PDB file of C-alpha atoms in Angstrom:
ATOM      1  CA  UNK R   1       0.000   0.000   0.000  1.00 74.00           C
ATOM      2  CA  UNK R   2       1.430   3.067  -0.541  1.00 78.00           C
ATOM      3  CA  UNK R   3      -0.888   5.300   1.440  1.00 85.00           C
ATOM      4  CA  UNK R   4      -3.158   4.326   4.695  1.00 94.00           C
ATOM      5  CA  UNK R   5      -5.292   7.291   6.046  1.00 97.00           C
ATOM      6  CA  UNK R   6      -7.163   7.698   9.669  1.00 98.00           C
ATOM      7  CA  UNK R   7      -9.440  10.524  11.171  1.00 98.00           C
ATOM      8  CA  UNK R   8      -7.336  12.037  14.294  1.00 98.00           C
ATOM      9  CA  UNK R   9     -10.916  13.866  15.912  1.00 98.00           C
ATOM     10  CA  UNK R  10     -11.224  16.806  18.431  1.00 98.00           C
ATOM     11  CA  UNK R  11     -12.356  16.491  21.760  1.00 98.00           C
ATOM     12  CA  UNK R  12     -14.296  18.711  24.528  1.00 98.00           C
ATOM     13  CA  UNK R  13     -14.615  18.621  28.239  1.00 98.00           C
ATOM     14  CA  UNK R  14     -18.101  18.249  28.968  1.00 98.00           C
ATOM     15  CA  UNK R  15     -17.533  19.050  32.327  1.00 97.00           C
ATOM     16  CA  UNK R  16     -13.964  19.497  34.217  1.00 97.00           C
ATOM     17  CA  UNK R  17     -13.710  19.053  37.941  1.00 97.00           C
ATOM     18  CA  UNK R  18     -10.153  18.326  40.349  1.00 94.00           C
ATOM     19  CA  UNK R  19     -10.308  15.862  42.715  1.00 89.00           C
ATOM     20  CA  UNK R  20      -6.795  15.888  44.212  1.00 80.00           C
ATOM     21  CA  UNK R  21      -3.448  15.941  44.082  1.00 75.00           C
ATOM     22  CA  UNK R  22      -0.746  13.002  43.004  1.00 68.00           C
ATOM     23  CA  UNK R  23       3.081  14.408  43.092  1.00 69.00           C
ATOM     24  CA  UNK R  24       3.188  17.190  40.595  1.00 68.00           C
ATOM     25  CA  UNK R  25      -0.039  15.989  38.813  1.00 71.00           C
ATOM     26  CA  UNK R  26      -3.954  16.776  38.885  1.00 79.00           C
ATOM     27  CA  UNK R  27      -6.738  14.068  39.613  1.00 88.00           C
ATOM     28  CA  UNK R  28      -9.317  14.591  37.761  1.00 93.00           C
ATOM     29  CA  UNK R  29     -13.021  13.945  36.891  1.00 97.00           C
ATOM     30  CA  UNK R  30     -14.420  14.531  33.509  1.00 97.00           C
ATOM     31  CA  UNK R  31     -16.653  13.628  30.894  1.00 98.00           C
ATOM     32  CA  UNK R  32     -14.578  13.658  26.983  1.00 98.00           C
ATOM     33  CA  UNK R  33     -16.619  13.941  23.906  1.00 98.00           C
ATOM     34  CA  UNK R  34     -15.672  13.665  20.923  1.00 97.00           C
ATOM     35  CA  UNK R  35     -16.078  16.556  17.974  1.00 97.00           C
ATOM     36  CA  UNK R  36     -17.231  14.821  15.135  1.00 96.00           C
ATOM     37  CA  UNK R  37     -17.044  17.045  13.242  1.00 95.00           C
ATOM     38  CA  UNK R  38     -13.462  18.471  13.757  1.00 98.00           C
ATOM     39  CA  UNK R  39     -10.829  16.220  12.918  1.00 98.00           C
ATOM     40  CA  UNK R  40      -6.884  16.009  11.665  1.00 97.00           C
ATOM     41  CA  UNK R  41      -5.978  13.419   9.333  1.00 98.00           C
ATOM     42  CA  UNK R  42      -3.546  11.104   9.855  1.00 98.00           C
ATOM     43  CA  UNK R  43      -1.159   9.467   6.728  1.00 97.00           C
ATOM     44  CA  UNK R  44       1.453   7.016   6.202  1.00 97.00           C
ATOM     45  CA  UNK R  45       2.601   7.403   2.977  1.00 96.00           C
ATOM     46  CA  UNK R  46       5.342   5.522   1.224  1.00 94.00           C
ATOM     47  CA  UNK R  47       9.139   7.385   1.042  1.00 90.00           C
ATOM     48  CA  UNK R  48      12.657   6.532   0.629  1.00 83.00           C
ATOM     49  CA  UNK R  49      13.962   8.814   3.140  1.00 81.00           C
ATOM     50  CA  UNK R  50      15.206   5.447   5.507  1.00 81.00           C
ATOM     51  CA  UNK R  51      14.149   7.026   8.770  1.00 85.00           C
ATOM     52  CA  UNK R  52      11.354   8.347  11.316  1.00 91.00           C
ATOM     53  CA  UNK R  53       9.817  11.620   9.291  1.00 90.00           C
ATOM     54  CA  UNK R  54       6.803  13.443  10.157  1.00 93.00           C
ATOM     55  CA  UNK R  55       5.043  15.844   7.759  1.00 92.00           C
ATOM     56  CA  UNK R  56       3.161  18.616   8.386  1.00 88.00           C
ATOM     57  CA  UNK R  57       2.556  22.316  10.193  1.00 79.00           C
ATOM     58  CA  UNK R  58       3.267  22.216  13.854  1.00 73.00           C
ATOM     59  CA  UNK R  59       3.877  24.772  16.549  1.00 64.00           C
ATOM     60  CA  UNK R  60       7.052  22.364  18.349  1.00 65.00           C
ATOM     61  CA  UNK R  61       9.954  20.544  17.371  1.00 72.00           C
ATOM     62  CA  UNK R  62      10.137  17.252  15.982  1.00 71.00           C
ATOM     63  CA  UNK R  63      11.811  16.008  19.821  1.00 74.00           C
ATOM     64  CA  UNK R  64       8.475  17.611  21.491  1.00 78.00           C
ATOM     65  CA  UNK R  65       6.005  16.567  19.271  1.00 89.00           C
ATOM     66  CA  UNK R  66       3.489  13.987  20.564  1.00 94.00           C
ATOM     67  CA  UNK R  67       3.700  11.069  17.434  1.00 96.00           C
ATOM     68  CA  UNK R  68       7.291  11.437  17.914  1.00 95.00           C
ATOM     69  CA  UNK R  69       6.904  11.169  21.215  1.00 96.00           C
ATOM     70  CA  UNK R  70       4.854   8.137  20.370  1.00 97.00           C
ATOM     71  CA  UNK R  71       7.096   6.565  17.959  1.00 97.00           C
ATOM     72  CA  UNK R  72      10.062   6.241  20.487  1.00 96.00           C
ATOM     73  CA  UNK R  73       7.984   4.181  22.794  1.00 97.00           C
ATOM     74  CA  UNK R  74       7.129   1.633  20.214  1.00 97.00           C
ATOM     75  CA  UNK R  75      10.459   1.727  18.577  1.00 95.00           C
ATOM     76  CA  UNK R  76      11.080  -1.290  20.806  1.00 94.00           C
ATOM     77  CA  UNK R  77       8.665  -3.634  18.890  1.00 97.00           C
ATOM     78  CA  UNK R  78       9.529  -6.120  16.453  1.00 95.00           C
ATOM     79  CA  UNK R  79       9.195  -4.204  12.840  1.00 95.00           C
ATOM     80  CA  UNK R  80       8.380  -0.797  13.891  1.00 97.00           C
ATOM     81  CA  UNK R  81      11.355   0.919  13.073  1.00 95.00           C
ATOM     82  CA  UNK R  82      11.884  -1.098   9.348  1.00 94.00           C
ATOM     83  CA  UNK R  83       8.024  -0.355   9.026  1.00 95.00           C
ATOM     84  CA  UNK R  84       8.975   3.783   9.136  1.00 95.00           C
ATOM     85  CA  UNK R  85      11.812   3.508   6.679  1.00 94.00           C
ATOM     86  CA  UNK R  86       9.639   2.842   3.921  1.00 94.00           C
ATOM     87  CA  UNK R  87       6.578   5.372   5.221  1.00 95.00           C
ATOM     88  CA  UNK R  88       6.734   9.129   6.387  1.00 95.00           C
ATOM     89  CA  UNK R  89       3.735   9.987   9.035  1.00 96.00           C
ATOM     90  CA  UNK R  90       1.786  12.668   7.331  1.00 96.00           C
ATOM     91  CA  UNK R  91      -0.612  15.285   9.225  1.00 96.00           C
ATOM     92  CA  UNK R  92      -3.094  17.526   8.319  1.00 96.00           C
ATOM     93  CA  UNK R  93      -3.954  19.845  10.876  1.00 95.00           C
ATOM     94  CA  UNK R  94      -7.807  21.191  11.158  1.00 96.00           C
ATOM     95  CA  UNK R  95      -7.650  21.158  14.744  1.00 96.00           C
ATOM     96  CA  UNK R  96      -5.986  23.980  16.539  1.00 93.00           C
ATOM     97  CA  UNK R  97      -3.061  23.965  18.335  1.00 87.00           C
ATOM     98  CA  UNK R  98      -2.777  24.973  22.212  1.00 84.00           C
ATOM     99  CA  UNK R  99      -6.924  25.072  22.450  1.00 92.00           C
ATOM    100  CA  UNK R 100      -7.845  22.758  24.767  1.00 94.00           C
ATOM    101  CA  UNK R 101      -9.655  20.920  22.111  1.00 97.00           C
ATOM    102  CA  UNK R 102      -6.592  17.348  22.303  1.00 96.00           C
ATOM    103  CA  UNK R 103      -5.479  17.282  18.634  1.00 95.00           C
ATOM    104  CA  UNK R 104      -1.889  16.526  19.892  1.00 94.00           C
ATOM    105  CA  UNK R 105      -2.722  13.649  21.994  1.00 96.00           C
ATOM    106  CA  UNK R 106      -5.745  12.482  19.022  1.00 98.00           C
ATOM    107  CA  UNK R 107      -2.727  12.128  16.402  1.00 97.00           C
ATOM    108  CA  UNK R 108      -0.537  10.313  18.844  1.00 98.00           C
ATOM    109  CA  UNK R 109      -3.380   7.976  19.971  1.00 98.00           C
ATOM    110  CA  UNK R 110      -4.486   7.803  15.894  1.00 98.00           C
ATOM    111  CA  UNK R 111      -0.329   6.694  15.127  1.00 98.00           C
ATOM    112  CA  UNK R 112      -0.525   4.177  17.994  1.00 98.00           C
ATOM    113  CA  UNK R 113      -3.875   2.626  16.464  1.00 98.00           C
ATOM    114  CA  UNK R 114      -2.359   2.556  13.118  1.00 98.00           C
ATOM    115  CA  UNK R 115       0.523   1.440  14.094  1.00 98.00           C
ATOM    116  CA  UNK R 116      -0.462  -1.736  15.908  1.00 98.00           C
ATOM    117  CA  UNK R 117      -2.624  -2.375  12.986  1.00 97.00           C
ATOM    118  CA  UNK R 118       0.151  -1.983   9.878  1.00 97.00           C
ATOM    119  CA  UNK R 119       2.836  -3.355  11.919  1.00 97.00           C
ATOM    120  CA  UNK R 120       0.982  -6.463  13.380  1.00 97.00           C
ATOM    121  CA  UNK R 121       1.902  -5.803  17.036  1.00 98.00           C
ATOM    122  CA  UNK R 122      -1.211  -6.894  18.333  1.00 97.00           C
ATOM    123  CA  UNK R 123      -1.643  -5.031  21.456  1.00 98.00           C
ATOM    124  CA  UNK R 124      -4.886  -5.008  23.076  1.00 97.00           C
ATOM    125  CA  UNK R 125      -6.473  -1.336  23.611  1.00 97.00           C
ATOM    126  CA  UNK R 126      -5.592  -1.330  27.629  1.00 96.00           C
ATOM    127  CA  UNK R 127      -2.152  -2.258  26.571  1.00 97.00           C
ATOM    128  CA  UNK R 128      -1.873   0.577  24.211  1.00 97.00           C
ATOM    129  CA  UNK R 129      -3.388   2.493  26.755  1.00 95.00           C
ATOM    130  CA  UNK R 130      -0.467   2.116  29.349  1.00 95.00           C
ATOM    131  CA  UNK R 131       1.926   3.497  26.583  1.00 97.00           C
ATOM    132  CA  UNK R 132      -0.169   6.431  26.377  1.00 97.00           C
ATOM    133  CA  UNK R 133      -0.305   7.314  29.640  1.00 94.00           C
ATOM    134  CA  UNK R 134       2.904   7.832  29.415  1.00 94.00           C
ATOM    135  CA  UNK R 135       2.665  10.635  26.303  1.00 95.00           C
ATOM    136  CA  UNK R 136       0.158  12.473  27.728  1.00 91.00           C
ATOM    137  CA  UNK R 137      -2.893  12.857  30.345  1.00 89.00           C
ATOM    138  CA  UNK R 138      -5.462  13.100  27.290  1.00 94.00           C
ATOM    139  CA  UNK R 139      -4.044  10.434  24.623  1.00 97.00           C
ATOM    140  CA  UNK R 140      -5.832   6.832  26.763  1.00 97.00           C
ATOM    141  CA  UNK R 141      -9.462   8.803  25.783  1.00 97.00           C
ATOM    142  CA  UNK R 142      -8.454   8.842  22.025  1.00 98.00           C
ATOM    143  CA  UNK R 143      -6.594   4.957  22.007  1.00 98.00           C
ATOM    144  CA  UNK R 144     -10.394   3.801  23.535  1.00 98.00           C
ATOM    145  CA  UNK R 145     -11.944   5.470  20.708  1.00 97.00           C
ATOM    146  CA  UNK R 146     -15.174   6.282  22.505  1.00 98.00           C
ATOM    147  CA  UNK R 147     -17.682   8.553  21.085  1.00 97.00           C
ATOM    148  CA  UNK R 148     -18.031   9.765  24.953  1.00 98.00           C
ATOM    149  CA  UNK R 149     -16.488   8.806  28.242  1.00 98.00           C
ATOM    150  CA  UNK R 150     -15.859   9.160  32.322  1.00 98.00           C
ATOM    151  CA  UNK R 151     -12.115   9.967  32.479  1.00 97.00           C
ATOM    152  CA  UNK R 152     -10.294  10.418  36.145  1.00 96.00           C
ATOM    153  CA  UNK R 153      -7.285   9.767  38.036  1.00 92.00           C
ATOM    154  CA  UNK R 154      -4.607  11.797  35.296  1.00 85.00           C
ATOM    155  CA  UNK R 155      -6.421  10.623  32.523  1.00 89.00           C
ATOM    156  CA  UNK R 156      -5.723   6.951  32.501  1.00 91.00           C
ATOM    157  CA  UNK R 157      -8.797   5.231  33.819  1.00 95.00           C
ATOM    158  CA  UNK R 158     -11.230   5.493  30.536  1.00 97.00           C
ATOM    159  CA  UNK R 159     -14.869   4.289  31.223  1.00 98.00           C
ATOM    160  CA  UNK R 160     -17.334   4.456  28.154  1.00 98.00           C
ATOM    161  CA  UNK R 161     -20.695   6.220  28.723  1.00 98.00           C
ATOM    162  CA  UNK R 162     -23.310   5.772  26.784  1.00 97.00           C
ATOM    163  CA  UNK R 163     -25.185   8.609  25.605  1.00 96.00           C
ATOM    164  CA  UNK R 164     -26.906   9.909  22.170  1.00 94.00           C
ATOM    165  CA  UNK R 165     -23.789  11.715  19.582  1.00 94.00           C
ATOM    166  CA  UNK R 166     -23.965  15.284  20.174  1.00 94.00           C
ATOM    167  CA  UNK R 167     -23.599  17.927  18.206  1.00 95.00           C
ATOM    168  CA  UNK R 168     -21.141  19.985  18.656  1.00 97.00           C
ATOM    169  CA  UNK R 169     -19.343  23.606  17.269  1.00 97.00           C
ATOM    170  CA  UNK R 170     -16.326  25.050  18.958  1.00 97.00           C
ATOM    171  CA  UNK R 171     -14.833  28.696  18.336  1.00 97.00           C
ATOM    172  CA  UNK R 172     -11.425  29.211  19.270  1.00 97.00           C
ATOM    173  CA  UNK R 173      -9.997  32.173  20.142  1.00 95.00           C
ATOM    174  CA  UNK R 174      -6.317  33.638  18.505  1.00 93.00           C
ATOM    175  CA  UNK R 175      -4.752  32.650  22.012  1.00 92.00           C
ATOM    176  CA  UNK R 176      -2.675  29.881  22.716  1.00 89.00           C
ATOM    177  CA  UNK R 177      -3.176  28.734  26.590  1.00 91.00           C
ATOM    178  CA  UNK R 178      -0.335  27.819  28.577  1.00 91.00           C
ATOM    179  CA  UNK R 179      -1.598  24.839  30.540  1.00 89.00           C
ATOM    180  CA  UNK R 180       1.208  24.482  33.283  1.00 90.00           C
ATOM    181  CA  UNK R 181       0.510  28.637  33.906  1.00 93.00           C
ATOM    182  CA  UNK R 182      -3.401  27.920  34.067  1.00 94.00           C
ATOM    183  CA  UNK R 183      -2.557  24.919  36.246  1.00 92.00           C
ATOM    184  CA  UNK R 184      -0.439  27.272  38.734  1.00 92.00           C
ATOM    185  CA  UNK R 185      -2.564  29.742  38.811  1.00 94.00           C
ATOM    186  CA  UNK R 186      -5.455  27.300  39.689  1.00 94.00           C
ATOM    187  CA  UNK R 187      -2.954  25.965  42.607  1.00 90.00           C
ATOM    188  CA  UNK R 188      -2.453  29.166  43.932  1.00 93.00           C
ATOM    189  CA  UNK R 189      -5.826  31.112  43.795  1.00 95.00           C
ATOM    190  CA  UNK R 190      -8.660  28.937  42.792  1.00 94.00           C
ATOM    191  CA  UNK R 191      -8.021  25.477  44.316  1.00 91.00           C
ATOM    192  CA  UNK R 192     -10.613  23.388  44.901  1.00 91.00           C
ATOM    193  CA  UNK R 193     -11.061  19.526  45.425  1.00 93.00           C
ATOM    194  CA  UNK R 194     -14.590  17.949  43.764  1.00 95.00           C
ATOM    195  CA  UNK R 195     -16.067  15.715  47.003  1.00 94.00           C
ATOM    196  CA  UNK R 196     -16.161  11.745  45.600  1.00 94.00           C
ATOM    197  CA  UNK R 197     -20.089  12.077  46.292  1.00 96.00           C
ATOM    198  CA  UNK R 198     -20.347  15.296  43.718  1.00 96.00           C
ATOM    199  CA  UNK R 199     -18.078  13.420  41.331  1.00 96.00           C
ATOM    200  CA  UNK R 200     -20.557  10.455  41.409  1.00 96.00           C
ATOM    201  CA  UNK R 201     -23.453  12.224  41.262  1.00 96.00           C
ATOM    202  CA  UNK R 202     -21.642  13.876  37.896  1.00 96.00           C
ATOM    203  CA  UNK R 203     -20.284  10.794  36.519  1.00 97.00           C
ATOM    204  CA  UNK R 204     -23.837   9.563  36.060  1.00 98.00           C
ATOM    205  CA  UNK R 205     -25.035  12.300  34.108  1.00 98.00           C
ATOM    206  CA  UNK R 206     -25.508  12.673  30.606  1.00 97.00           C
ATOM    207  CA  UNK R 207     -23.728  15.336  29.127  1.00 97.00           C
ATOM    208  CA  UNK R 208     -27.197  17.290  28.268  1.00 95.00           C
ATOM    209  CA  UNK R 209     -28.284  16.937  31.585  1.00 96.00           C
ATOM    210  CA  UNK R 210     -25.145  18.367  32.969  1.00 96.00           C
ATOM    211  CA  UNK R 211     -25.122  21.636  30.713  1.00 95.00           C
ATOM    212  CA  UNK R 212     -28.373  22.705  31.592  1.00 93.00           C
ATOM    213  CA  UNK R 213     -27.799  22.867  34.641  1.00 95.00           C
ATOM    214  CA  UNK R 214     -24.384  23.968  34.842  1.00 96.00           C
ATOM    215  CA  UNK R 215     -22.885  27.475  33.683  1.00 96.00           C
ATOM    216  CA  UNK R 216     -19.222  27.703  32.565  1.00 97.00           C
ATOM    217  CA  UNK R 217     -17.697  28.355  35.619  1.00 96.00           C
ATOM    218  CA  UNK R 218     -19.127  25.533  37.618  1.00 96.00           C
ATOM    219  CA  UNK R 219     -18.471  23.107  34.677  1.00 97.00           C
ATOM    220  CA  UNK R 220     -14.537  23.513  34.502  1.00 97.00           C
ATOM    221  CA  UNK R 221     -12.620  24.585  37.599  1.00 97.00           C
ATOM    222  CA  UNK R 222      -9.909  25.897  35.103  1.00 97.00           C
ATOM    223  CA  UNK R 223     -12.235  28.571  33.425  1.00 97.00           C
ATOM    224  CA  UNK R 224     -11.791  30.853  36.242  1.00 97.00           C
ATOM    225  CA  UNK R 225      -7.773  30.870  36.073  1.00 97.00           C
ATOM    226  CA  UNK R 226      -7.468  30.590  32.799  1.00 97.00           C
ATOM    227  CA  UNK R 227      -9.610  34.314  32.127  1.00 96.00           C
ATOM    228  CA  UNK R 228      -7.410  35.489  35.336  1.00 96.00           C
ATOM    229  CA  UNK R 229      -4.257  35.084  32.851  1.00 96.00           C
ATOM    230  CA  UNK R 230      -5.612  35.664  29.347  1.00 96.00           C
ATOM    231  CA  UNK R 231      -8.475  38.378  29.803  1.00 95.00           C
ATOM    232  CA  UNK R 232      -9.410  38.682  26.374  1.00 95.00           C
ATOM    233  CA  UNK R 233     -11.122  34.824  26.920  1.00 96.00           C
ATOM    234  CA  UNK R 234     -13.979  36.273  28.548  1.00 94.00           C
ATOM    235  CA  UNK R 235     -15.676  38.109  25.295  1.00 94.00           C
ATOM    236  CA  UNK R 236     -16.262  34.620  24.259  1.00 95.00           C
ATOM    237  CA  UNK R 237     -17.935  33.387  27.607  1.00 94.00           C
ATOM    238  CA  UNK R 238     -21.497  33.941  26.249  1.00 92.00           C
ATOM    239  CA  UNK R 239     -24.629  32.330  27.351  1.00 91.00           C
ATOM    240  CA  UNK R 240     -24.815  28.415  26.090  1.00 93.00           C
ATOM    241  CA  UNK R 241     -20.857  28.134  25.614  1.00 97.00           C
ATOM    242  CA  UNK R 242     -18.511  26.171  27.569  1.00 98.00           C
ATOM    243  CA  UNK R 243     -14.886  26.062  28.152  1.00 98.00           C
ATOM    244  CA  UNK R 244     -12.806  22.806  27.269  1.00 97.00           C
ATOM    245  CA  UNK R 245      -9.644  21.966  29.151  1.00 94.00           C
ATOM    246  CA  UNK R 246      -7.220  24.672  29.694  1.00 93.00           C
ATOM    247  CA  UNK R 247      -8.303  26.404  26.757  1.00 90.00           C
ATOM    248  CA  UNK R 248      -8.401  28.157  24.745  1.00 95.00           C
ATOM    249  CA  UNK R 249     -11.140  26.494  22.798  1.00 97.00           C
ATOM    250  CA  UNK R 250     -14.977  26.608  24.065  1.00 98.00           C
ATOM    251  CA  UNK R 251     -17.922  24.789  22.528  1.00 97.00           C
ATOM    252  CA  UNK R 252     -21.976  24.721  22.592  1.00 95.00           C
ATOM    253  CA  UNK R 253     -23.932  21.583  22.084  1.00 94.00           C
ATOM    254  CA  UNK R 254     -26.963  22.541  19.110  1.00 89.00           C
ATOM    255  CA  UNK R 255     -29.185  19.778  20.135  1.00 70.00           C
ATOM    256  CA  UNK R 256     -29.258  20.166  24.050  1.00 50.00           C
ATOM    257  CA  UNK R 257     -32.960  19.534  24.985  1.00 45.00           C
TER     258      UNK R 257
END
């Protein structure tokens, strides 16, 4: 073959809540949904070049960027690195960078998928999971594949939920969110710890449900420090929009009922 294609898809936070601390990382609880309509597209494509390439527009070096980052931790398996002399990894970015909306962690959970598939490793989806985990807290959502799901601890424990496909637009702003700022500025003037009976009373919630009766500040505890750093966020807080991650990104659902 000399081309093999994937949809890499965009993701929201229905809902964003901390539930404690582990080391120097967030617990959290959160419902992922996936944008079905917003997605990156993810190539291998035959070349002669003889060694790992990626193709495409990004905002990092090769070292930093998340398929690479990918790519070194199945290096190790048997015909992954012959495999990637013969194909370059091509990407074509829809999804914007730095918005809070996962299209980093969607391409390196897409080249896992693919990769386990063309190369014949034959991992099971928890097993790719565990190398995710260790790429990024967002990437074990997009190796599950799940249209929506409960995700908590740092991202690794995935639980499907079953709920109707929603529709969903995002706008993104012309600012690109520093998480680790947001994150410290959280830490220092906005902490707060979800209770476990509040995060199972969430949990259980459809996503419809939860925006109806939630406004953007009490649906992402990161809303609040991320307009605290970047001010010109709030113009785009307007009635029926949420925020998604760290930002910058935020999203309405067109068929809540």
């Amino acid at each position: 073959m000399n081309e093999m294609s994937e949809k890499s898809y965009a993701k929201v936070n229905i809902f964003l809540k901390i539930s404690n601390k582990r080391d120097s990382y967030h617990e959290l609880v959160s419902r992922f949904v996936r944008v079905h309509s917003l997605y990156d597209t993810v190539s291998f494509i035959k070349s002669s070049r003889k060694a790992f390439d990626i193709i495409g527009s990004f905002g990092c070096n090769l070292e930093t960027n998340t398929v690479y980052k990918a790519y070194k931790l199945l290096e190790k398996y048997n015909g992954v690195e012959e495999f990637f002399k013969n194909y370059s990894v091509k990407i074509e970015k829809k999804i914007p960078e730095f918005a809070g909306l996962g299209g980093g962690s969607s391409n390196a959970a897409t080249f896992l998928i693919m990769t386990n598939k063309y190369c014949n490793l034959n991992l099971s989806k928890d097993e790719l999971c565990k190398i995710a985990v260790n790429i990024g807290a967002d990437v074990p959502f997009f190796v599950y594949e799940y249209d929506s799901a409960n995700v908590t601890g740092i991202g690794e424990i995935v639980e499907k939920f079953d709920e109707d496909i929603l529709n969903i637009e995002t706008i993104t702003p012309k600012v690109k969110c520093n998480t680790g700022e947001i994150f410290k500025v959280f830490r220092e003037n906005f902490y707060k710890q979800i209770s476990k009976e509040d995060a199972n009373k969430l949990l259980k919630m459809k996503s419809t449900e939860i925006l109806n009766n939630f406004d953007i500040k009490e649906a992402n505890d990161l809303f609040e420090p991320a307009i605290s750093v970047y001010s010109e966020l709030k113009e785009y807080a307007k009635e029926g929009w949420y925020f998604s991650g760290s930002g910058s990104s935020f999203f309405k659902v067109n068929n809540v009922k």
